[in-house]
Amino acid sequence: MRAFAAGQALSYTNWRLLIVLTLLSAAPITGSAQRLGVSVEALVQGADVTYGPIGAVLPLRAGRVAVAFPQERVVRLFSPTGALLSETGQRGSGPADFATLSAFGIHPAGFWVFDRNNARFALLTVGGKPNRVFPMPTAIRPLNPTGGEFNLLAVHGVGAGDTVLVRVQRRAPLAAGRYEALFLMSPAGQLFQELMRIPADPCFQEATVEGQLASIRIPFCVGALFAVSPDGLRMATMKVEQVPSRRACLSRRVVGLPTANQETCWPISVRAVTDQERDSARAELIAKAPHPDLKRAAANLTGFPATHPPYRRMLMGDDGWVWLEAPPSLETRTWVLLDAVGKRVAEVVLPKGVELRAVSRMLAWGVRSAEDGTEDLVRVVVQ
């Protein structure tokens, strides 16, 4: 399924359509968080190398960083100064090859790569060299065999004994029985422990296109945010509550430590969605809808939120720190930093061209896009 942003031409498949409009709004008021300065350091300049587009970024020990290049099917390891230390992979199915770079994260012996198309995991050493591979289970078995089927959505962690942290969706005939959740899964595909339910996304409205199911994403709507730390041991969801008071609430879970679960809430101030903004968003949806049925659905779209979302993205580090991104302005991106106990400790503003991929306390790593289409690997240091 493909997502579309404002300004792009729309197309659709015969089985489902997803229309997404990315609309700008003002950043929220973040209360007592102190705004701090940042420096953006280029570790690898895209103009100086012939690498493909940058995918996931994984900070490792001693300041090193592993980077996935999905188009090349290569994982490269860089030093704290950006020097290339190693590179592993190529397109294929051999022991050191990848068909896809679907996800990767920290492992007790180094780090792991999930190759969905080859249906396997590759474990790499701390130096980025191939260690071993093991298969992904061909079927997922739920805790209750009669409780419905589970579809694999994503892999978020690989632990000792090849236990895998997965995000799955439970399928059921009735919508009330469907949900997403994080589970621990055995190497045989048995879901043996549910760790966290992920709130349903309220931002889609169903429509019918020539008898086929379609979905339209409601403008200005952001569902519950979700993040997992690179080591797969910490996870968090964030939701916005309107009643009895408007506030944001962050729920955390630590694998193996039930007493470490916590919820932190804080008041927020957001800007109301005006009638003009709502009418303009509806008109843009109608204009870009590629089918008359979708134009009619967009014209009758309901469920517009009353306010702009306070945050649109969340990243979590191995240390438990969380970075929350506010909707971007025309030139900048604002992030709010929460420490391991949920206290808002800082607010930082980055150029809009810098997209973060990983965080750790007062450091972050990401990609800076240049006008010529090249990408720089950057490190952000909070002053």
CSV table of C-alpha atoms in Angstrom, one decimal:
chain,number,residue,atom,x,y,z
A,1,MET,CA,0.0,0.0,0.0
A,2,ARG,CA,1.3,3.4,-0.9
A,3,ALA,CA,1.0,6.7,1.0
A,4,PHE,CA,0.7,10.0,-0.8
A,5,ALA,CA,1.6,13.5,0.3
A,6,ALA,CA,0.1,16.7,-0.8
A,7,GLY,CA,1.4,17.8,-4.2
A,8,GLN,CA,1.9,14.3,-5.5
A,9,ALA,CA,-0.3,12.6,-8.1
A,10,LEU,CA,-2.6,9.9,-6.8
A,11,SER,CA,-3.0,6.4,-8.0
A,12,TYR,CA,-4.8,3.4,-6.6
A,13,THR,CA,-4.9,-0.3,-6.7
A,14,ASN,CA,-8.0,-2.3,-7.4
A,15,TRP,CA,-8.1,-3.6,-3.8
A,16,ARG,CA,-7.5,-0.7,-1.6
A,17,LEU,CA,-6.6,3.0,-1.7
A,18,LEU,CA,-4.9,5.1,0.9
A,19,ILE,CA,-4.9,8.8,0.5
A,20,VAL,CA,-2.6,10.8,2.8
A,21,LEU,CA,-2.3,14.6,2.9
A,22,THR,CA,0.5,16.0,5.0
A,23,LEU,CA,-0.7,19.4,6.2
A,24,LEU,CA,1.5,21.8,8.2
A,25,SER,CA,0.5,23.2,11.5
A,26,ALA,CA,2.0,25.2,14.3
A,27,ALA,CA,4.2,23.5,16.9
A,28,PRO,CA,2.7,22.9,20.3
A,29,ILE,CA,3.5,24.8,23.5
A,30,THR,CA,5.7,22.4,25.5
A,31,GLY,CA,5.5,23.9,28.9
A,32,SER,CA,8.7,23.9,31.0
A,33,ALA,CA,10.9,22.2,28.5
A,34,GLN,CA,14.0,24.5,27.9
A,35,ARG,CA,14.9,25.2,24.3
A,36,LEU,CA,18.5,24.3,23.7
A,37,GLY,CA,20.9,24.8,20.8
A,38,VAL,CA,22.1,22.0,18.6
A,39,SER,CA,24.9,21.3,16.2
A,40,VAL,CA,24.4,19.2,13.1
A,41,GLU,CA,27.6,17.3,12.1
A,42,ALA,CA,28.0,15.5,8.8
A,43,LEU,CA,29.5,12.1,9.3
A,44,VAL,CA,29.2,11.0,5.6
A,45,GLN,CA,28.5,13.6,2.9
A,46,GLY,CA,26.5,12.2,0.1
A,47,ALA,CA,28.2,14.3,-2.5
A,48,ASP,CA,31.5,12.6,-1.7
A,49,VAL,CA,30.4,8.9,-2.0
A,50,THR,CA,28.4,6.8,-4.4
A,51,TYR,CA,26.1,5.1,-1.8
A,52,GLY,CA,22.4,4.6,-2.4
A,53,PRO,CA,19.6,6.1,-0.3
A,54,ILE,CA,20.0,5.8,3.5
A,55,GLY,CA,17.6,3.6,5.3
A,56,ALA,CA,17.6,2.7,9.0
A,57,VAL,CA,20.4,4.0,11.3
A,58,LEU,CA,21.6,2.1,14.4
A,59,PRO,CA,23.9,3.7,17.0
A,60,LEU,CA,26.3,1.2,18.5
A,61,ARG,CA,28.9,1.2,21.3
A,62,ALA,CA,31.9,3.6,21.3
A,63,GLY,CA,30.1,6.1,19.0
A,64,ARG,CA,30.0,3.8,16.0
A,65,VAL,CA,26.9,3.7,13.8
A,66,ALA,CA,25.5,1.0,11.5
A,67,VAL,CA,23.5,2.2,8.5
A,68,ALA,CA,21.3,0.2,6.1
A,69,PHE,CA,21.3,1.0,2.4
A,70,PRO,CA,18.2,-0.9,1.2
A,71,GLN,CA,18.6,-0.2,-2.5
A,72,GLU,CA,22.1,-1.7,-2.5
A,73,ARG,CA,21.3,-4.4,0.1
A,74,VAL,CA,24.3,-3.4,2.1
A,75,VAL,CA,24.9,-2.6,5.8
A,76,ARG,CA,27.9,-0.3,6.4
A,77,LEU,CA,29.6,0.4,9.8
A,78,PHE,CA,31.0,3.9,10.4
A,79,SER,CA,33.4,5.2,13.1
A,80,PRO,CA,32.4,8.3,15.3
A,81,THR,CA,34.2,10.5,12.7
A,82,GLY,CA,32.4,8.9,9.7
A,83,ALA,CA,35.2,6.7,8.5
A,84,LEU,CA,34.0,3.5,6.8
A,85,LEU,CA,34.9,0.5,9.1
A,86,SER,CA,33.1,-2.4,7.2
A,87,GLU,CA,30.4,-3.2,4.7
A,88,THR,CA,28.4,-6.4,4.4
A,89,GLY,CA,25.9,-7.7,1.9
A,90,GLN,CA,24.8,-7.6,-1.7
A,91,ARG,CA,21.6,-8.6,-3.5
A,92,GLY,CA,21.1,-12.4,-3.3
A,93,SER,CA,20.4,-15.4,-1.0
A,94,GLY,CA,23.9,-16.4,0.0
A,95,PRO,CA,25.1,-16.5,3.6
A,96,ALA,CA,26.2,-12.9,3.5
A,97,ASP,CA,23.6,-11.6,1.0
A,98,PHE,CA,20.3,-9.8,1.5
A,99,ALA,CA,17.1,-9.8,-0.6
A,100,THR,CA,15.7,-7.0,1.6
A,101,LEU,CA,16.8,-5.0,4.6
A,102,SER,CA,13.5,-4.9,6.4
A,103,ALA,CA,14.7,-4.0,9.9
A,104,PHE,CA,17.7,-4.2,12.2
A,105,GLY,CA,18.6,-3.6,15.8
A,106,ILE,CA,21.0,-4.4,18.7
A,107,HIS,CA,21.7,-8.0,19.6
A,108,PRO,CA,23.7,-9.3,22.6
A,109,ALA,CA,26.4,-10.5,20.2
A,110,GLY,CA,26.4,-7.4,17.9
A,111,PHE,CA,23.4,-6.5,15.8
A,112,TRP,CA,20.7,-8.3,13.7
A,113,VAL,CA,19.2,-7.8,10.3
A,114,PHE,CA,15.8,-9.0,9.3
A,115,ASP,CA,15.6,-10.1,5.6
A,116,ARG,CA,11.9,-10.6,5.0
A,117,ASN,CA,12.2,-11.8,1.4
A,118,ASN,CA,14.8,-14.4,2.3
A,119,ALA,CA,12.6,-15.2,5.4
A,120,ARG,CA,15.6,-15.2,7.8
A,121,PHE,CA,17.6,-13.2,10.3
A,122,ALA,CA,21.3,-12.4,9.9
A,123,LEU,CA,23.4,-11.8,13.0
A,124,LEU,CA,26.4,-9.6,12.6
A,125,THR,CA,29.3,-9.1,14.9
A,126,VAL,CA,30.1,-5.8,16.7
A,127,GLY,CA,32.5,-5.2,13.8
A,128,GLY,CA,29.8,-5.6,11.2
A,129,LYS,CA,30.9,-9.0,9.9
A,130,PRO,CA,28.5,-11.9,9.2
A,131,ASN,CA,28.2,-14.3,12.2
A,132,ARG,CA,25.3,-16.6,11.4
A,133,VAL,CA,21.8,-16.8,10.0
A,134,PHE,CA,18.6,-18.4,11.3
A,135,PRO,CA,15.2,-18.8,9.6
A,136,MET,CA,12.1,-16.8,10.3
A,137,PRO,CA,9.2,-19.1,11.3
A,138,THR,CA,7.0,-19.8,8.3
A,139,ALA,CA,3.8,-19.5,10.4
A,140,ILE,CA,2.8,-17.6,13.5
A,141,ARG,CA,0.9,-19.6,16.1
A,142,PRO,CA,-1.3,-17.5,18.5
A,143,LEU,CA,-1.5,-18.0,22.2
A,144,ASN,CA,-5.0,-19.3,21.8
A,145,PRO,CA,-5.4,-21.4,18.7
A,146,THR,CA,-9.1,-20.6,18.5
A,147,GLY,CA,-8.6,-16.9,19.0
A,148,GLY,CA,-8.1,-15.8,15.4
A,149,GLU,CA,-5.1,-15.5,13.0
A,150,PHE,CA,-2.2,-13.1,13.5
A,151,ASN,CA,-0.4,-11.3,10.7
A,152,LEU,CA,3.2,-10.2,11.1
A,153,LEU,CA,3.6,-6.4,10.7
A,154,ALA,CA,7.1,-5.8,11.8
A,155,VAL,CA,10.1,-7.2,13.7
A,156,HIS,CA,11.5,-5.0,16.5
A,157,GLY,CA,14.0,-7.1,18.4
A,158,VAL,CA,16.0,-10.4,18.5
A,159,GLY,CA,17.3,-11.6,21.9
A,160,ALA,CA,19.2,-14.5,23.4
A,161,GLY,CA,18.0,-17.9,22.2
A,162,ASP,CA,16.7,-16.3,19.0
A,163,THR,CA,13.6,-15.0,20.7
A,164,VAL,CA,12.0,-12.4,18.5
A,165,LEU,CA,10.0,-9.3,19.4
A,166,VAL,CA,7.3,-8.9,16.8
A,167,ARG,CA,4.4,-6.5,16.2
A,168,VAL,CA,1.4,-8.5,14.9
A,169,GLN,CA,-2.2,-7.8,13.9
A,170,ARG,CA,-5.0,-10.0,15.1
A,171,ARG,CA,-7.5,-10.7,12.4
A,172,ALA,CA,-11.1,-11.2,13.4
A,173,PRO,CA,-14.5,-11.1,11.7
A,174,LEU,CA,-15.7,-8.2,13.8
A,175,ALA,CA,-13.7,-4.9,14.1
A,176,ALA,CA,-14.0,-5.1,17.9
A,177,GLY,CA,-11.8,-8.2,17.9
A,178,ARG,CA,-9.0,-6.8,15.8
A,179,TYR,CA,-6.0,-5.2,17.3
A,180,GLU,CA,-2.2,-4.8,17.1
A,181,ALA,CA,0.2,-5.9,19.8
A,182,LEU,CA,3.8,-6.6,20.7
A,183,PHE,CA,4.6,-10.2,21.4
A,184,LEU,CA,7.6,-12.3,22.2
A,185,MET,CA,7.8,-15.1,19.7
A,186,SER,CA,9.8,-18.4,20.0
A,187,PRO,CA,12.1,-19.6,17.2
A,188,ALA,CA,9.3,-22.0,16.3
A,189,GLY,CA,6.8,-19.2,15.7
A,190,GLN,CA,4.9,-19.5,19.0
A,191,LEU,CA,3.6,-16.2,20.4
A,192,PHE,CA,4.2,-16.9,24.1
A,193,GLN,CA,4.0,-13.4,25.8
A,194,GLU,CA,2.0,-10.4,25.0
A,195,LEU,CA,3.8,-7.2,26.1
A,196,MET,CA,1.8,-4.3,24.9
A,197,ARG,CA,-1.4,-3.5,23.0
A,198,ILE,CA,-1.1,-0.7,20.4
A,199,PRO,CA,-4.1,1.6,20.3
A,200,ALA,CA,-6.1,1.5,17.0
A,201,ASP,CA,-5.5,4.2,14.4
A,202,PRO,CA,-8.6,6.4,14.3
A,203,CYS,CA,-7.5,8.3,11.3
A,204,PHE,CA,-9.1,6.3,8.4
A,205,GLN,CA,-12.5,6.4,7.0
A,206,GLU,CA,-13.6,3.6,4.7
A,207,ALA,CA,-15.0,4.1,1.3
A,208,THR,CA,-16.0,1.9,-1.7
A,209,VAL,CA,-14.4,2.1,-5.1
A,210,GLU,CA,-16.2,0.0,-7.8
A,211,GLY,CA,-17.2,-2.5,-5.1
A,212,GLN,CA,-13.6,-2.6,-3.6
A,213,LEU,CA,-12.6,-1.4,-0.1
A,214,ALA,CA,-10.7,1.9,0.1
A,215,SER,CA,-9.5,4.1,2.9
A,216,ILE,CA,-9.1,7.8,3.1
A,217,ARG,CA,-6.8,9.2,5.8
A,218,ILE,CA,-8.5,12.1,7.7
A,219,PRO,CA,-6.4,15.3,7.5
A,220,PHE,CA,-4.9,16.7,10.7
A,221,CYS,CA,-5.4,13.3,12.4
A,222,VAL,CA,-2.5,11.5,14.1
A,223,GLY,CA,-3.1,8.2,15.9
A,224,ALA,CA,-1.4,6.9,19.0
A,225,LEU,CA,2.4,7.1,18.5
A,226,PHE,CA,4.6,4.0,19.1
A,227,ALA,CA,8.3,3.3,19.4
A,228,VAL,CA,10.7,0.5,20.4
A,229,SER,CA,14.3,1.0,21.5
A,230,PRO,CA,17.0,-0.4,19.2
A,231,ASP,CA,17.8,-3.2,21.7
A,232,GLY,CA,14.1,-4.3,21.7
A,233,LEU,CA,13.9,-4.1,25.5
A,234,ARG,CA,11.9,-0.9,25.9
A,235,MET,CA,8.7,0.2,24.2
A,236,ALA,CA,6.3,3.1,24.5
A,237,THR,CA,3.0,4.4,23.1
A,238,MET,CA,1.7,8.0,23.4
A,239,LYS,CA,-1.8,9.2,23.1
A,240,VAL,CA,-3.6,12.6,23.4
A,241,GLU,CA,-6.5,12.8,25.9
A,242,GLN,CA,-9.1,15.6,25.5
A,243,VAL,CA,-11.2,14.9,28.6
A,244,PRO,CA,-11.2,15.9,31.5
A,245,SER,CA,-8.3,18.0,30.4
A,246,ARG,CA,-6.1,18.2,27.3
A,247,ARG,CA,-2.9,16.3,27.9
A,248,ALA,CA,-0.4,13.9,26.3
A,249,CYS,CA,0.2,10.6,28.0
A,250,LEU,CA,3.3,8.3,27.5
A,251,SER,CA,3.1,4.6,28.5
A,252,ARG,CA,6.3,2.6,28.8
A,253,ARG,CA,7.1,-1.0,29.2
A,254,VAL,CA,10.4,-2.8,29.8
A,255,VAL,CA,10.8,-6.4,28.8
A,256,GLY,CA,11.3,-8.7,31.8
A,257,LEU,CA,10.6,-5.9,34.4
A,258,PRO,CA,6.9,-5.6,35.0
A,259,THR,CA,7.5,-3.1,37.9
A,260,ALA,CA,9.2,-0.7,35.4
A,261,ASN,CA,6.0,-0.1,33.5
A,262,GLN,CA,4.9,3.5,33.9
A,263,GLU,CA,2.6,6.2,32.5
A,264,THR,CA,3.5,9.9,32.4
A,265,CYS,CA,1.1,12.7,31.4
A,266,TRP,CA,1.6,16.4,30.9
A,267,PRO,CA,-0.7,19.3,29.8
A,268,ILE,CA,-0.4,20.5,26.3
A,269,SER,CA,-1.7,23.5,24.4
A,270,VAL,CA,-2.6,23.0,20.7
A,271,ARG,CA,-4.1,25.2,17.9
A,272,ALA,CA,-7.6,24.7,16.8
A,273,VAL,CA,-8.3,23.5,13.2
A,274,THR,CA,-10.1,26.4,11.6
A,275,ASP,CA,-13.1,26.1,9.2
A,276,GLN,CA,-11.0,27.5,6.4
A,277,GLU,CA,-8.2,24.8,7.0
A,278,ARG,CA,-10.9,22.1,7.1
A,279,ASP,CA,-12.5,23.3,3.9
A,280,SER,CA,-9.2,23.7,2.1
A,281,ALA,CA,-8.1,20.1,3.1
A,282,ARG,CA,-11.4,18.7,1.9
A,283,ALA,CA,-11.1,20.5,-1.4
A,284,GLU,CA,-7.5,19.2,-1.9
A,285,LEU,CA,-8.7,15.6,-1.2
A,286,ILE,CA,-11.5,16.0,-3.7
A,287,ALA,CA,-9.2,17.5,-6.4
A,288,LYS,CA,-6.6,14.8,-6.0
A,289,ALA,CA,-8.9,11.8,-5.8
A,290,PRO,CA,-8.4,9.7,-8.9
A,291,HIS,CA,-11.9,8.2,-9.0
A,292,PRO,CA,-15.5,9.7,-8.8
A,293,ASP,CA,-16.3,7.3,-5.9
A,294,LEU,CA,-13.4,8.7,-4.0
A,295,LYS,CA,-14.3,12.3,-4.8
A,296,ARG,CA,-17.8,11.6,-3.3
A,297,ALA,CA,-16.3,10.0,-0.2
A,298,ALA,CA,-13.9,12.9,0.3
A,299,ALA,CA,-16.8,15.4,0.0
A,300,ASN,CA,-18.7,13.5,2.7
A,301,LEU,CA,-15.7,12.9,4.9
A,302,THR,CA,-16.3,13.3,8.6
A,303,GLY,CA,-14.3,12.9,11.8
A,304,PHE,CA,-12.0,15.9,11.4
A,305,PRO,CA,-10.2,16.6,14.7
A,306,ALA,CA,-10.9,19.8,16.4
A,307,THR,CA,-7.2,20.6,16.9
A,308,HIS,CA,-3.9,20.1,15.2
A,309,PRO,CA,-1.9,17.2,16.6
A,310,PRO,CA,0.7,18.1,19.2
A,311,TYR,CA,3.2,15.5,18.0
A,312,ARG,CA,3.5,13.4,14.8
A,313,ARG,CA,6.5,11.0,15.4
A,314,MET,CA,8.3,9.3,18.3
A,315,LEU,CA,11.8,7.8,18.7
A,316,MET,CA,13.2,5.9,21.7
A,317,GLY,CA,16.7,5.1,22.7
A,318,ASP,CA,18.3,2.2,24.5
A,319,ASP,CA,18.6,4.5,27.6
A,320,GLY,CA,14.8,5.0,27.7
A,321,TRP,CA,14.9,8.6,26.5
A,322,VAL,CA,12.1,9.6,24.1
A,323,TRP,CA,12.2,12.3,21.4
A,324,LEU,CA,8.8,13.6,20.2
A,325,GLU,CA,8.5,15.5,16.9
A,326,ALA,CA,6.0,18.3,16.5
A,327,PRO,CA,4.3,18.9,13.1
A,328,PRO,CA,6.9,20.8,11.1
A,329,SER,CA,6.8,24.4,10.2
A,330,LEU,CA,7.8,25.6,6.7
A,331,GLU,CA,11.5,25.8,7.7
A,332,THR,CA,12.1,23.8,10.9
A,333,ARG,CA,11.3,20.7,12.9
A,334,THR,CA,10.8,20.9,16.6
A,335,TRP,CA,11.6,18.0,18.9
A,336,VAL,CA,10.8,17.6,22.6
A,337,LEU,CA,13.1,15.4,24.7
A,338,LEU,CA,11.9,13.3,27.6
A,339,ASP,CA,14.3,11.5,30.0
A,340,ALA,CA,14.0,7.9,31.2
A,341,VAL,CA,11.4,8.8,33.9
A,342,GLY,CA,9.3,10.9,31.5
A,343,LYS,CA,10.4,14.4,32.5
A,344,ARG,CA,10.5,16.9,29.7
A,345,VAL,CA,14.1,18.2,29.8
A,346,ALA,CA,14.6,20.1,26.5
A,347,GLU,CA,13.2,21.3,23.2
A,348,VAL,CA,15.4,21.5,20.1
A,349,VAL,CA,14.8,23.0,16.7
A,350,LEU,CA,16.3,21.4,13.6
A,351,PRO,CA,16.3,22.5,9.9
A,352,LYS,CA,13.4,20.9,8.1
A,353,GLY,CA,15.8,19.0,5.8
A,354,VAL,CA,17.1,16.9,8.7
A,355,GLU,CA,15.1,13.8,9.4
A,356,LEU,CA,16.1,11.8,12.5
A,357,ARG,CA,16.3,8.0,12.4
A,358,ALA,CA,17.7,7.2,15.9
A,359,VAL,CA,18.3,8.9,19.3
A,360,SER,CA,20.2,8.4,22.5
A,361,ARG,CA,19.8,10.9,25.3
A,362,MET,CA,21.2,14.2,24.0
A,363,LEU,CA,22.4,12.7,20.7
A,364,ALA,CA,20.6,11.8,17.5
A,365,TRP,CA,21.4,10.5,14.1
A,366,GLY,CA,19.6,11.0,10.8
A,367,VAL,CA,19.6,12.1,7.2
A,368,ARG,CA,20.0,15.5,5.7
A,369,SER,CA,18.7,15.9,2.2
A,370,ALA,CA,20.4,18.3,-0.2
A,371,GLU,CA,18.9,20.1,-3.2
A,372,ASP,CA,20.9,18.0,-5.6
A,373,GLY,CA,19.1,14.8,-4.3
A,374,THR,CA,22.1,13.5,-2.3
A,375,GLU,CA,21.8,12.5,1.4
A,376,ASP,CA,24.2,13.2,4.2
A,377,LEU,CA,24.5,10.9,7.3
A,378,VAL,CA,24.4,13.4,10.2
A,379,ARG,CA,24.8,13.4,14.0
A,380,VAL,CA,22.9,15.9,16.0
A,381,VAL,CA,24.4,17.0,19.3
A,382,VAL,CA,22.3,19.0,21.8
A,383,GLN,CA,24.4,21.7,23.4
